[in-house]
PDB file of C-alpha atoms in Angstrom:
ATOM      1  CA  UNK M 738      -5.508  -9.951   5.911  1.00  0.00           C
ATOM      2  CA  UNK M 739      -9.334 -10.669   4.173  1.00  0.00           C
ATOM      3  CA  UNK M 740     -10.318 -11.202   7.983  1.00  0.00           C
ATOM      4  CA  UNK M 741      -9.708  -7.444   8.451  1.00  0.00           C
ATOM      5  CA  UNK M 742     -11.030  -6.724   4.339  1.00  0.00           C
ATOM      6  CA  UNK M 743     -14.328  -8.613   5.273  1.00  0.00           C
ATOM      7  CA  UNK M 744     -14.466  -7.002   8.779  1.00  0.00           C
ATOM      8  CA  UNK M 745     -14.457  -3.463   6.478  1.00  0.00           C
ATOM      9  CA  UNK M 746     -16.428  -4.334   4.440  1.00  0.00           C
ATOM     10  CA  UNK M 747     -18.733  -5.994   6.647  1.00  0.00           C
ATOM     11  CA  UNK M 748     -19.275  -3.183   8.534  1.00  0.00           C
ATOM     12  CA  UNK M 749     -19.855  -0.746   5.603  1.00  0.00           C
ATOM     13  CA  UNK M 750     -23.061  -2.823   4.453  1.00  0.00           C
ATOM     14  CA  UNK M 751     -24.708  -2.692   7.806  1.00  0.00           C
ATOM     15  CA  UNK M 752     -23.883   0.648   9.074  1.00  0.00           C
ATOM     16  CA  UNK M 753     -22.631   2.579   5.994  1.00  0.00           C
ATOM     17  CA  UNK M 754     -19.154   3.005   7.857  1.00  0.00           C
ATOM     18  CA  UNK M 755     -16.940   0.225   7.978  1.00  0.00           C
ATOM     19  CA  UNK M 756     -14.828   0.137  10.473  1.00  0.00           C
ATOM     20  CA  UNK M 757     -11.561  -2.172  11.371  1.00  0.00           C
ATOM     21  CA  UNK M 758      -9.151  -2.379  14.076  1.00  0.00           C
ATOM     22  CA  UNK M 759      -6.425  -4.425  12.565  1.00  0.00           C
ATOM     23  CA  UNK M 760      -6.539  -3.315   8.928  1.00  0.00           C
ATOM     24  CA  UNK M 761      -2.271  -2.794   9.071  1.00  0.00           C
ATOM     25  CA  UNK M 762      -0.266  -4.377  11.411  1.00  0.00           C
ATOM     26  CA  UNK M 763       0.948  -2.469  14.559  1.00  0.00           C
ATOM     27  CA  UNK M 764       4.676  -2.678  13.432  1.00  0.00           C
ATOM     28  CA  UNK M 765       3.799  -0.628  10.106  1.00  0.00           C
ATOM     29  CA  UNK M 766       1.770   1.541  12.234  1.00  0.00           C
ATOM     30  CA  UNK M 767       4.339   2.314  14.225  1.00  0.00           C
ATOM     31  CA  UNK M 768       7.101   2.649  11.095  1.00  0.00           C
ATOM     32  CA  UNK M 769       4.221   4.963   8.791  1.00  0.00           C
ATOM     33  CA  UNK M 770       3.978   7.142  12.160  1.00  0.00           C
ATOM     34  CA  UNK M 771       7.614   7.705  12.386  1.00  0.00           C
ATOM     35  CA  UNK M 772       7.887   8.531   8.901  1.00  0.00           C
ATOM     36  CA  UNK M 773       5.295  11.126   9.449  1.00  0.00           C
ATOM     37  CA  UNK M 774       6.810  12.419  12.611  1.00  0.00           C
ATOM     38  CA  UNK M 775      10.335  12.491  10.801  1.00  0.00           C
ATOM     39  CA  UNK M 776       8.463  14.654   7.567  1.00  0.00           C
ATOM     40  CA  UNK M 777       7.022  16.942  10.223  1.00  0.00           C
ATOM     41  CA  UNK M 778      10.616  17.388  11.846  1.00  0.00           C
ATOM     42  CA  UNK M 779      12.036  18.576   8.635  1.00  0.00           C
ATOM     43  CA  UNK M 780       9.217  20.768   7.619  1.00  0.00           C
ATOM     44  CA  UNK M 781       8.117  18.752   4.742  1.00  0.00           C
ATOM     45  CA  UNK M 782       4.436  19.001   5.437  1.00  0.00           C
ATOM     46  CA  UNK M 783       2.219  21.465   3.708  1.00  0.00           C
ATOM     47  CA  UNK M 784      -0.867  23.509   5.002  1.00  0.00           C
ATOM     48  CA  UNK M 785      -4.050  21.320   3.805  1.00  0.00           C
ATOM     49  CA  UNK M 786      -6.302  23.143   1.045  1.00  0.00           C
ATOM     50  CA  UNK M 787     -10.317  22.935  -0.589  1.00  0.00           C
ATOM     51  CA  UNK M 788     -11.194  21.861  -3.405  1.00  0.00           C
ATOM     52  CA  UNK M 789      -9.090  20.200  -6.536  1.00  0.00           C
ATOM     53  CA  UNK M 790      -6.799  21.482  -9.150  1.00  0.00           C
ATOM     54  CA  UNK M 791      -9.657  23.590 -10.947  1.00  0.00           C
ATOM     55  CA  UNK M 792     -10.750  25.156  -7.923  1.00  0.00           C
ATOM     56  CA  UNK M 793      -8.778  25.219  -5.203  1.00  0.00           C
ATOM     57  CA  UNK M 794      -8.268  27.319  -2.245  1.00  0.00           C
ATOM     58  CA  UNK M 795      -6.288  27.445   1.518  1.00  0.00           C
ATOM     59  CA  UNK M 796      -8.835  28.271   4.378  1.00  0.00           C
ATOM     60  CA  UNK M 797      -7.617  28.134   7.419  1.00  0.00           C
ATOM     61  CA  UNK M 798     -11.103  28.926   9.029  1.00  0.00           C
ATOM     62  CA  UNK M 799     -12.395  25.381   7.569  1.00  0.00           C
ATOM     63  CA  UNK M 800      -9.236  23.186   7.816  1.00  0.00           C
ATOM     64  CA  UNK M 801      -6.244  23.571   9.815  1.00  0.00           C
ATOM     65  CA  UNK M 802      -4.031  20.127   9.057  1.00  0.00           C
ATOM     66  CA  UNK M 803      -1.302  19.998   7.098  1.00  0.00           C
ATOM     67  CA  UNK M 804      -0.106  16.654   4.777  1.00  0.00           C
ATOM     68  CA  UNK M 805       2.476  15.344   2.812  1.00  0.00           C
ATOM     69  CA  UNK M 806       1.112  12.681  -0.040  1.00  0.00           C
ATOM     70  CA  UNK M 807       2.253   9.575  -0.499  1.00  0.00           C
ATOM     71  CA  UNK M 808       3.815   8.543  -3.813  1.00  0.00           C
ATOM     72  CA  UNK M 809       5.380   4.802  -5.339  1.00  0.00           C
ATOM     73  CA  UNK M 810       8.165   7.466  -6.345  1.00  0.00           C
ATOM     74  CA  UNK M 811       9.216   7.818  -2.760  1.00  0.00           C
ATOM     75  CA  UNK M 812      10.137   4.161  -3.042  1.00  0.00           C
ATOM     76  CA  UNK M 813       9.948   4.431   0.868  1.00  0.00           C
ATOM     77  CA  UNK M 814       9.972   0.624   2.209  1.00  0.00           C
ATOM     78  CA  UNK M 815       7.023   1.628   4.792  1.00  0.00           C
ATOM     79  CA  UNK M 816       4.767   3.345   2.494  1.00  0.00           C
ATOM     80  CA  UNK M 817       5.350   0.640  -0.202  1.00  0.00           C
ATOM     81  CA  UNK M 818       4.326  -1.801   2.244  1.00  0.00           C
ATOM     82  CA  UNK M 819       1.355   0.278   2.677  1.00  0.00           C
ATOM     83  CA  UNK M 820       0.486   0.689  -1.012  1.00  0.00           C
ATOM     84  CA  UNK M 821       0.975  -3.259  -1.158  1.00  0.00           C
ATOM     85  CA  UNK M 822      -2.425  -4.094   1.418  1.00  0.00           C
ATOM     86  CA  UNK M 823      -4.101  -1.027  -0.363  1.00  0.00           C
ATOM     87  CA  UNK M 824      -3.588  -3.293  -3.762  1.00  0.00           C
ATOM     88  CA  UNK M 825      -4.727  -6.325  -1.872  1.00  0.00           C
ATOM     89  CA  UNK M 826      -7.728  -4.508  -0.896  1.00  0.00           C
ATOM     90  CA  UNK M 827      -8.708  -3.235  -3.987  1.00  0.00           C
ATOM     91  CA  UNK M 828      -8.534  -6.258  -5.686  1.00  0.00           C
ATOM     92  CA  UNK M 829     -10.599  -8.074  -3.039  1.00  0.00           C
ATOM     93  CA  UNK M 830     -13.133  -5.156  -3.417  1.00  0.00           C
ATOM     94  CA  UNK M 831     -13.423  -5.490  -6.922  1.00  0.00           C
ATOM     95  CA  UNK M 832     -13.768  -9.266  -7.242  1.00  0.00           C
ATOM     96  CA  UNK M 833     -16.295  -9.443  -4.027  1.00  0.00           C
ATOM     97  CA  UNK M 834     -18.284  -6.475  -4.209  1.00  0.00           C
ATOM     98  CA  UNK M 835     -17.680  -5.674  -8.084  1.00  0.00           C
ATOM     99  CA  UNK M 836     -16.910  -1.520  -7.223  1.00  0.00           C
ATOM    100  CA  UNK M 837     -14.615  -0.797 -10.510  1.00  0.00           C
ATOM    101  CA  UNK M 838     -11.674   0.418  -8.540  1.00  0.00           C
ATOM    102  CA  UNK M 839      -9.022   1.507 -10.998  1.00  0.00           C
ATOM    103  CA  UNK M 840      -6.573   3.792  -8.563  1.00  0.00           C
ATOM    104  CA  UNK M 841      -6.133   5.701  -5.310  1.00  0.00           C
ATOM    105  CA  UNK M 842      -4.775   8.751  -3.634  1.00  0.00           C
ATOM    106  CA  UNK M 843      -3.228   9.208  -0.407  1.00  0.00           C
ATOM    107  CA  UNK M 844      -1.801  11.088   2.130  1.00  0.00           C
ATOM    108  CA  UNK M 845      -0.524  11.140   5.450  1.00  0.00           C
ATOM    109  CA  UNK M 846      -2.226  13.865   7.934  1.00  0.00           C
ATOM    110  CA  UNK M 847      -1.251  15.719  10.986  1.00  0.00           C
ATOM    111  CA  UNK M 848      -3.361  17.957  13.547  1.00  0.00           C
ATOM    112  CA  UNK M 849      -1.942  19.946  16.258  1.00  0.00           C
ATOM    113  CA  UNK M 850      -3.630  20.982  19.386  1.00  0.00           C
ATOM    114  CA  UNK M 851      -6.607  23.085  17.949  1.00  0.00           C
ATOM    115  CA  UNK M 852      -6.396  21.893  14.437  1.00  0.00           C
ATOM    116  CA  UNK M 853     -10.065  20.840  12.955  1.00  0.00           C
ATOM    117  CA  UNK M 854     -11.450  20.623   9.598  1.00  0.00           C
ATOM    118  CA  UNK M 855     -15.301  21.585   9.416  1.00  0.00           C
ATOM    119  CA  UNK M 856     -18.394  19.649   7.935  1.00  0.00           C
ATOM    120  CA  UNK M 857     -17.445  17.773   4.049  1.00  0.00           C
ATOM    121  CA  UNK M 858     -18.078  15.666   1.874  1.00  0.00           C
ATOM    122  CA  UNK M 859     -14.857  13.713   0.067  1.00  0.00           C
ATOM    123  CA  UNK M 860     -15.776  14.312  -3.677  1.00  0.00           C
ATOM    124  CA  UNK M 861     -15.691  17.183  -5.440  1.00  0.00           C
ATOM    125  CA  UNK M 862     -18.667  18.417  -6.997  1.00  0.00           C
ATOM    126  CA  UNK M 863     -16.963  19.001 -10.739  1.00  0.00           C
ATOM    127  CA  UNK M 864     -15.061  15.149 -10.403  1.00  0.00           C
ATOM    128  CA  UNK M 865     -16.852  11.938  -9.026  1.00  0.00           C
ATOM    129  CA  UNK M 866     -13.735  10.178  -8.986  1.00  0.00           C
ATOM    130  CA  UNK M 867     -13.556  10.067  -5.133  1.00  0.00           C
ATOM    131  CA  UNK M 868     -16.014   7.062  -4.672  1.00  0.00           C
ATOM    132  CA  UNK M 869     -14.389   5.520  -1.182  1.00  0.00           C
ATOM    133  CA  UNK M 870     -12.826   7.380   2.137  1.00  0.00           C
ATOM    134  CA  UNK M 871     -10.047   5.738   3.941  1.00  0.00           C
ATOM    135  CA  UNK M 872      -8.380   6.629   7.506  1.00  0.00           C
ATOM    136  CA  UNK M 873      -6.033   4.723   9.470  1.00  0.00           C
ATOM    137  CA  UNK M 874      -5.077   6.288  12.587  1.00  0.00           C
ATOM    138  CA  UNK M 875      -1.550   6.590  14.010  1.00  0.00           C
ATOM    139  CA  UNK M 876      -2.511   7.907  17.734  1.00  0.00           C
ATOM    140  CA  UNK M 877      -1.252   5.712  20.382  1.00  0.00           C
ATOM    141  CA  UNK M 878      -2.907   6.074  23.733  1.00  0.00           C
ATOM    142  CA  UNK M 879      -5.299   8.345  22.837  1.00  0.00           C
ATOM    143  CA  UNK M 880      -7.789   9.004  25.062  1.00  0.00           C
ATOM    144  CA  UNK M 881     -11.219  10.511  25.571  1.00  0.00           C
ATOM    145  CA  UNK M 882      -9.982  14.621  26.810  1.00  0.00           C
ATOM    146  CA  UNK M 883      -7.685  14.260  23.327  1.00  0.00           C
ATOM    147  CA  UNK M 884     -10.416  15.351  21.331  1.00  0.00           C
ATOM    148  CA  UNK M 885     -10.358  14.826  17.679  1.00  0.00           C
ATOM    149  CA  UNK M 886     -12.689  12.320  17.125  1.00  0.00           C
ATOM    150  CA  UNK M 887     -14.199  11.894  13.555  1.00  0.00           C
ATOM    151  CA  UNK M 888     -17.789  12.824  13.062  1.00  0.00           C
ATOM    152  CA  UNK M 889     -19.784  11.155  10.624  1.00  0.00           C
ATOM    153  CA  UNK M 890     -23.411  12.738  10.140  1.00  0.00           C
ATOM    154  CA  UNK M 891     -26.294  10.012   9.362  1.00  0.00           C
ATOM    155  CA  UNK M 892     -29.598  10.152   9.203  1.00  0.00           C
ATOM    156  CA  UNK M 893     -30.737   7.735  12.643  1.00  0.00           C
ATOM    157  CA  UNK M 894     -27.766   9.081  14.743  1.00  0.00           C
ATOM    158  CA  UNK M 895     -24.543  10.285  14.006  1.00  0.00           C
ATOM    159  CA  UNK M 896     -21.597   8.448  14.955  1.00  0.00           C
ATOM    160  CA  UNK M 897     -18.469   9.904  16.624  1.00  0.00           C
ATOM    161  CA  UNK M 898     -14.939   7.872  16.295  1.00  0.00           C
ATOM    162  CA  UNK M 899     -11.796   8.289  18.264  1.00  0.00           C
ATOM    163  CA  UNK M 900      -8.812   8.024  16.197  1.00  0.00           C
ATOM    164  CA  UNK M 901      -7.042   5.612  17.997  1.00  0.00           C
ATOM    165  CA  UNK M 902      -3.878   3.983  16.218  1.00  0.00           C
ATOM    166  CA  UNK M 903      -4.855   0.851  14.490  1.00  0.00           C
ATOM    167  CA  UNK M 904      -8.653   2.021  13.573  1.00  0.00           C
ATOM    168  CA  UNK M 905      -9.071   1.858   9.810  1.00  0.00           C
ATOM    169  CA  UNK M 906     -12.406   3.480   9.242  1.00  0.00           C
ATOM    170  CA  UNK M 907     -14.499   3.176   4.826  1.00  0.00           C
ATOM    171  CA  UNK M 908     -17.297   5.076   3.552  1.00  0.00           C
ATOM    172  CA  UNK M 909     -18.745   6.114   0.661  1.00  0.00           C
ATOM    173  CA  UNK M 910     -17.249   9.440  -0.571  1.00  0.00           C
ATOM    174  CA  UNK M 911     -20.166  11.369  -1.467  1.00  0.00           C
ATOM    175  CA  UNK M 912     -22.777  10.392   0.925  1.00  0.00           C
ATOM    176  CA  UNK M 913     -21.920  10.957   4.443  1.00  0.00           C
ATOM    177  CA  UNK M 914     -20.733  14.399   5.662  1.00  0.00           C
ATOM    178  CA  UNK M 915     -18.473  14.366   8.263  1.00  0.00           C
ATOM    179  CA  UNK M 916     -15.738  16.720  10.318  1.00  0.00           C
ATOM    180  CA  UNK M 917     -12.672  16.399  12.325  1.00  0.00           C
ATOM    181  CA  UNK M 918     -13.484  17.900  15.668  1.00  0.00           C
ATOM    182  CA  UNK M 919     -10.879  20.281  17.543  1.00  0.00           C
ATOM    183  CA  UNK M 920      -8.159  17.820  18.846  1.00  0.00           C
ATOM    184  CA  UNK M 921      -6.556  18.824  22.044  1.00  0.00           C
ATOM    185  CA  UNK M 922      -3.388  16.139  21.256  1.00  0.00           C
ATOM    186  CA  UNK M 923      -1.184  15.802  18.248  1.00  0.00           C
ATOM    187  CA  UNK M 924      -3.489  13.485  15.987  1.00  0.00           C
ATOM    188  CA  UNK M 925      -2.049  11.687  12.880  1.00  0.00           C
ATOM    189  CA  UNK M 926      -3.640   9.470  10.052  1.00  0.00           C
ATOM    190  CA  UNK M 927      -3.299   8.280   6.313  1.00  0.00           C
ATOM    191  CA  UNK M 928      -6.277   9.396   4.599  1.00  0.00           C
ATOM    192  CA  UNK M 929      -7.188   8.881   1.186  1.00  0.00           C
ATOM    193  CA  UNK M 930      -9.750   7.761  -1.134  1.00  0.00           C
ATOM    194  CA  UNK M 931      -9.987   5.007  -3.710  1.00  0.00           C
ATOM    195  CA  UNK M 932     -11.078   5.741  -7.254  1.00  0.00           C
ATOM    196  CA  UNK M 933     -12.076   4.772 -10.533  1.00  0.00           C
ATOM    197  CA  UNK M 934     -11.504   6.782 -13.743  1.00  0.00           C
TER     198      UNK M 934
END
């Protein structure tokens, strides 16, 4: 498990986006993207909005995904198990790389064919709570024609990633802008951001 923290973390310091490939373990992968498909089945997803509780808005023009968070309350065995690495990751984020992590927030995602979600930035601009971006990906055999690759703007040269299932990608919340380009294949994640108060 700190092989794939380091391999994060690692990555973030030399490129600004750190990047795993065996952050969770392919049988959770496979269980969190069953729970998602099962939520989708029984229309317990919810169209994706902008913004935060004092000003938010639904814009279909600028994101097209819908989500369904993630809660402890759920007391689902998958997403607990989840939660449980997320922990394990904080902590080793706090004690190596002293970031002040005091909670989190996330939720799983779904795009259908022609979803997107235009140029952003994770943190709002009346809360800097939002200090880290997390995605793990849930896309099996994915492949290049699919689309919906993750574009991260930097200065040198931006940096396009396919979401394939296993990828956990980390960045800094409010410094790289990014977008979800048009996916041509149903694309699913767990995004979310860690926090401090």
């Amino acid at each position: 498990m700190k092989e794939s923290f380091e391999d994060l973390i690692a990555s973030y310091i030399e490129n600004k986006i750190g990047i795993s490939e065996h952050f969770l373990s392919e049988e959770l992968l496979n269980n969190l993207k069953q729970n998602l498909l099962d939520l989708n089945k029984n229309s317990l997803l919810k169209e994706a909005g902008i913004g935060n509780s004092e000003k938010f808005s639904y814009n279909e023009k600028v994101r097209s995904d819908t989500i369904y968070w993630l809660d402890k309350k759920h007391n689902n065995i998958f997403e607990n198990e989840f939660f449980e690495t997320i922990d394990a990751f904080v902590l080793y984020l706090n004690e190596s790389c002293y970031a002040g992590i005091t909670g989190y927030e996330f939720h799983y995602s779904l795009y259908q064919v022609g979803d997107f979600y235009l140029k952003h930035l994770d943190q709002f601009k009346n809360n800097s709570g939002r200090k880290y971006s997390m995605i793990s990906y849930l896309n099996s055999d994915w492949h290049e024609a699919d689309g919906g690759e993750l574009l991260i703007y930097q200065e040198l040269c931006n940096q396009k990633i396919a979401p394939t299932q296993g990828k956990t990608i980390f960045f800094k919340s409010n410094e790289l802008l990014h977008e979800v380009l048009v996916t041509q294949n149903t694309r699913m994640s767990i995004t979310g951001w860690l926090k401090s108060d």
